[in-house]
């Protein structure tokens, strides 16, 4: 089977982690795309930064796969907009799963999901499109993540947690079992969430308020 070539959108830290995984998987990378023209001609881990995003139009949607290299530290919207823009033009996003992530064969991941090194995804988990499960995060059994969610490094979700679209779960946060987080919630780094959280709310601390 031929592995399709990919273009990575972005050339910053998140893109670098993804490129590292793609290289380890032997995925052919055409290049990285970046709006800042000063970076054109430079490279990330040996992958050339070739142009801005409009370069994608030089390919038909069926001839290339995209990788969303835009990360987020609290606001997932720019990453979501990038994904939706290119989906609207008919392009598809590759999923990127580190070979040393543990993903249950009874979990389900949609298009463009990214799972970094050391993450653990248990049985019955559903992860919708464009989510990031970052380094060392744990998603326990039967959790359901809507699209564009970012689970930061070291965060833990206990069993049967629901996370609404576009929410950001901060570095090393913990969410207790059976809770529901609404859309676009921001859970601060280190928080321990013991109650469900309404859409659009930010909570922090232990217990999170
Ligand atoms: C919650 C967060 C978004 C707040 O960021 P911010 O809006 O820039 O807020 P500030 O840093 O100005 O802090 C505002 C207040 O909240 C407190 N605070 C900030 N982060 C906190 C945290 N994680 N837990 C508890 N209190 C926190 C600050 O001490 C400050 O308190 P003060 O008003 O009494 O001085 C941010 O601290 C955070 O946790 N981001 C997540 C980072 C992350 O997940 N990174 C991984 C990316 S891969």
Coordinates of C-alpha atoms and ligand atoms in Angstrom, one line a residue:
X1 CA 0.0 0.0 0.0
X2 CA 1.3 3.5 -0.9
X3 CA 1.4 5.9 2.1
X4 CA -0.1 9.2 0.9
X5 CA 2.2 12.3 1.1
X6 CA 1.3 14.9 3.8
X7 CA 1.6 18.6 4.2
X8 CA 2.0 19.9 7.7
X9 CA 0.1 23.2 8.5
X10 CA 2.4 25.1 10.8
X11 CA 6.0 25.0 11.8
X12 CA 6.0 25.8 15.5
X13 CA 6.3 23.5 18.5
X14 CA 3.1 21.5 18.0
X15 CA 4.1 21.0 14.3
X16 CA 7.5 19.9 15.4
X17 CA 6.1 17.1 17.6
X18 CA 3.9 15.9 14.8
X19 CA 6.7 15.9 12.3
X20 CA 8.8 13.9 14.7
X21 CA 6.0 11.3 14.9
X22 CA 5.5 11.3 11.1
X23 CA 9.2 10.7 10.5
X24 CA 9.3 7.8 13.0
X25 CA 6.3 6.3 11.1
X26 CA 8.1 6.7 7.8
X27 CA 5.3 8.9 6.4
X28 CA 6.4 10.9 3.4
X29 CA 6.2 14.7 4.2
X30 CA 6.1 17.1 1.3
X31 CA 6.8 20.1 3.6
X32 CA 5.5 22.4 6.3
X33 CA 3.4 25.5 5.5
X34 CA 3.7 28.7 7.5
X35 CA 2.3 32.2 7.0
X36 CA 5.5 33.9 8.2
X37 CA 7.5 34.3 5.0
X38 CA 10.7 34.8 6.9
X39 CA 10.6 31.1 7.7
X40 CA 10.2 30.0 4.1
X41 CA 13.4 28.2 3.0
X42 CA 14.2 27.1 6.6
X43 CA 13.3 23.7 8.0
X44 CA 11.9 21.8 11.0
X45 CA 13.6 18.5 11.8
X46 CA 14.9 18.5 8.3
X47 CA 11.5 19.1 6.7
X48 CA 11.4 22.2 4.5
X49 CA 9.1 25.1 5.3
X50 CA 8.0 25.7 1.8
X51 CA 5.2 28.4 1.6
X52 CA 2.0 29.6 3.1
X53 CA -1.3 27.6 3.3
X54 CA -2.4 28.6 -0.2
X55 CA 0.2 26.1 -1.5
X56 CA -2.3 23.4 -0.7
X57 CA -4.3 24.5 -3.8
X58 CA -1.4 23.1 -6.0
X59 CA -2.8 19.7 -5.0
X60 CA -6.2 18.1 -5.7
X61 CA -7.8 17.0 -2.5
X62 CA -7.4 13.4 -3.4
X63 CA -3.6 13.7 -3.9
X64 CA -2.6 15.0 -0.5
X65 CA -3.4 14.6 3.2
X66 CA -3.1 17.5 5.6
X67 CA -1.8 17.5 9.2
X68 CA -3.0 20.3 11.5
X69 CA 0.2 21.6 13.1
X70 CA -1.4 24.4 15.0
X71 CA -1.4 23.8 18.7
X72 CA -3.2 25.6 21.5
X73 CA -2.4 26.7 25.1
X74 CA -5.9 27.8 26.0
X75 CA -8.0 28.8 23.0
X76 CA -8.7 25.9 20.5
X77 CA -10.5 28.2 18.0
X78 CA -7.7 29.0 15.6
X79 CA -6.9 25.3 15.3
X80 CA -10.6 24.5 14.7
X81 CA -10.9 27.3 12.0
X82 CA -7.9 25.9 10.2
X83 CA -9.3 22.4 10.1
X84 CA -12.8 23.7 9.0
X85 CA -11.4 26.0 6.3
X86 CA -9.6 23.1 4.5
X87 CA -12.4 20.6 5.0
X88 CA -14.7 23.1 3.3
X89 CA -12.4 23.0 0.3
X90 CA -12.7 19.2 0.2
X91 CA -9.3 18.3 1.7
X92 CA -8.8 15.5 4.3
X93 CA -6.7 15.4 7.5
X94 CA -4.4 12.5 8.5
X95 CA -4.6 11.1 12.0
X96 CA -1.2 11.0 13.7
X97 CA -0.7 8.4 16.4
X98 CA 2.6 7.9 18.1
X99 CA 3.8 4.3 17.9
X100 CA 4.3 4.4 21.7
X101 CA 0.8 5.6 22.5
X102 CA -1.5 2.9 23.8
X103 CA -4.9 3.0 22.0
X104 CA -7.4 0.3 22.7
X105 CA -8.7 -1.5 19.7
X106 CA -12.1 -0.9 21.3
X107 CA -11.7 2.9 21.1
X108 CA -12.8 5.0 18.1
X109 CA -10.9 8.0 16.7
X110 CA -12.3 10.2 13.9
X111 CA -10.4 12.1 11.1
X112 CA -7.4 14.1 12.1
X113 CA -7.1 13.0 15.7
X114 CA -3.5 13.3 17.1
X115 CA -2.3 11.1 19.9
X116 CA 1.2 11.8 21.3
X117 CA 3.8 9.6 23.0
X118 CA 2.8 7.8 26.1
X119 CA -0.9 8.7 25.9
X120 CA -3.3 5.9 27.0
X121 CA -6.8 5.6 25.4
X122 CA -9.0 2.9 27.1
X123 CA -11.8 0.7 25.8
X124 CA -15.0 2.4 24.7
X125 CA -13.5 5.8 24.2
X126 CA -14.9 8.0 21.4
X127 CA -12.7 10.8 20.1
X128 CA -14.2 13.1 17.4
X129 CA -12.4 14.9 14.6
X130 CA -9.4 17.2 15.1
X131 CA -8.9 16.4 18.8
X132 CA -5.4 16.3 20.3
X133 CA -4.5 13.9 23.1
X134 CA -1.2 15.2 24.1
X135 CA 1.9 13.5 25.6
X136 CA 1.2 11.2 28.5
X137 CA -2.5 12.0 28.9
X138 CA -4.9 9.3 30.0
X139 CA -8.4 8.9 28.7
X140 CA -10.2 6.2 30.7
X141 CA -12.9 3.9 29.6
X142 CA -16.1 5.2 27.8
X143 CA -15.1 8.9 27.7
X144 CA -16.6 10.8 24.8
X145 CA -14.7 13.8 23.3
X146 CA -16.5 16.1 20.8
X147 CA -14.5 17.7 18.0
X148 CA -11.5 20.0 18.4
X149 CA -10.9 19.2 22.1
X150 CA -7.3 19.5 23.3
X151 CA -6.2 17.3 26.2
X152 CA -2.9 18.7 27.4
X153 CA 0.2 16.7 28.4
X154 CA -0.3 14.7 31.6
X155 CA -4.1 15.4 32.0
X156 CA -6.3 12.5 33.2
X157 CA -9.9 11.9 32.4
X158 CA -11.6 9.2 34.6
X159 CA -14.2 6.9 33.1
X160 CA -17.3 8.1 31.2
X161 CA -16.4 11.8 31.1
X162 CA -17.9 13.9 28.3
X163 CA -16.0 16.8 26.9
X164 CA -17.8 19.3 24.6
X165 CA -16.4 20.6 21.4
X166 CA -13.4 22.9 21.5
X167 CA -12.7 22.6 25.2
X168 CA -9.1 22.8 26.5
X169 CA -8.1 20.6 29.3
X170 CA -4.9 22.1 30.8
X171 CA -1.6 20.5 31.6
X172 CA -1.9 17.8 34.3
X173 CA -5.6 18.6 35.1
X174 CA -7.8 15.7 36.4
X175 CA -11.5 15.2 35.7
X176 CA -13.4 12.9 38.0
X177 CA -15.6 10.1 36.6
X178 CA -19.0 10.6 35.0
X179 CA -18.7 14.4 34.7
X180 CA -19.8 16.5 31.7
X181 CA -17.8 19.5 30.4
X182 CA -19.6 21.8 28.0
X183 CA -18.3 23.3 24.8
X184 CA -15.3 25.7 24.8
X185 CA -14.5 25.1 28.5
X186 CA -11.1 26.0 29.8
X187 CA -9.8 23.8 32.5
X188 CA -6.6 25.4 34.1
X189 CA -3.4 23.5 34.4
X190 CA -3.3 21.3 37.5
X191 CA -7.1 21.7 38.3
X192 CA -9.0 18.8 39.8
X193 CA -12.5 19.0 38.4
X194 CA -15.1 17.5 40.8
X195 CA -18.4 18.9 39.3
X196 CA -19.6 19.2 35.7
X197 CA -18.7 22.5 34.0
X198 CA -21.0 24.6 31.8
X199 CA -20.1 25.7 28.3
X200 CA -17.7 28.6 28.0
X201 CA -16.6 28.5 31.6
X202 CA -13.0 28.6 33.0
X203 CA -12.3 26.6 36.2
X204 CA -9.1 26.3 38.1
X205 CA -7.6 25.0 41.4
X206 CA -8.4 22.0 43.7
X207 CA -11.3 21.5 43.8
X208 CA -11.8 23.4 40.6
X209 CA -14.0 26.5 40.8
Ligands
LIG1 C1 -5.9 29.1 33.4 C2 -5.0 29.9 32.5 C3 -5.5 29.8 31.1 C4 -5.0 31.4 33.0 O1 -4.2 32.1 32.1 P1 -4.3 33.7 32.1 O2 -5.7 34.0 31.6 O3 -3.2 34.2 31.3 O4 -4.3 34.1 33.6 P2 -3.1 34.7 34.4 O5 -1.8 33.9 34.2 O6 -3.1 36.2 34.2 O7 -3.6 34.4 35.9 C5 -4.8 34.9 36.4 C6 -5.0 34.4 37.9 O8 -5.2 33.0 37.9 C7 -4.2 32.3 38.6 N1 -3.9 31.1 37.8 C8 -3.4 31.0 36.6 N2 -3.3 29.7 36.2 C9 -3.7 29.0 37.2 C10 -3.8 27.6 37.4 N3 -3.5 26.7 36.5 N4 -4.3 27.2 38.6 C11 -4.6 28.0 39.6 N5 -4.6 29.4 39.5 C12 -4.1 29.8 38.3 C13 -3.0 33.3 38.6 O9 -2.2 33.0 39.7 C14 -3.7 34.6 38.7 O10 -4.2 34.8 40.0 P3 -4.2 36.2 40.7 O11 -5.3 37.0 39.9 O12 -4.7 36.0 42.1 O13 -2.9 36.8 40.6 C15 -3.6 29.3 32.5 O14 -2.8 29.7 33.6 C16 -3.5 27.8 32.3 O15 -3.6 27.0 33.2 N6 -3.4 27.5 31.0 C17 -3.3 26.1 30.5 C18 -1.9 25.9 30.0 C19 -1.8 24.5 29.3 O16 -2.6 23.7 29.4 N7 -0.7 24.4 28.6 C20 -0.4 23.1 27.9 C21 -0.4 23.4 26.4 S1 0.1 22.0 25.5

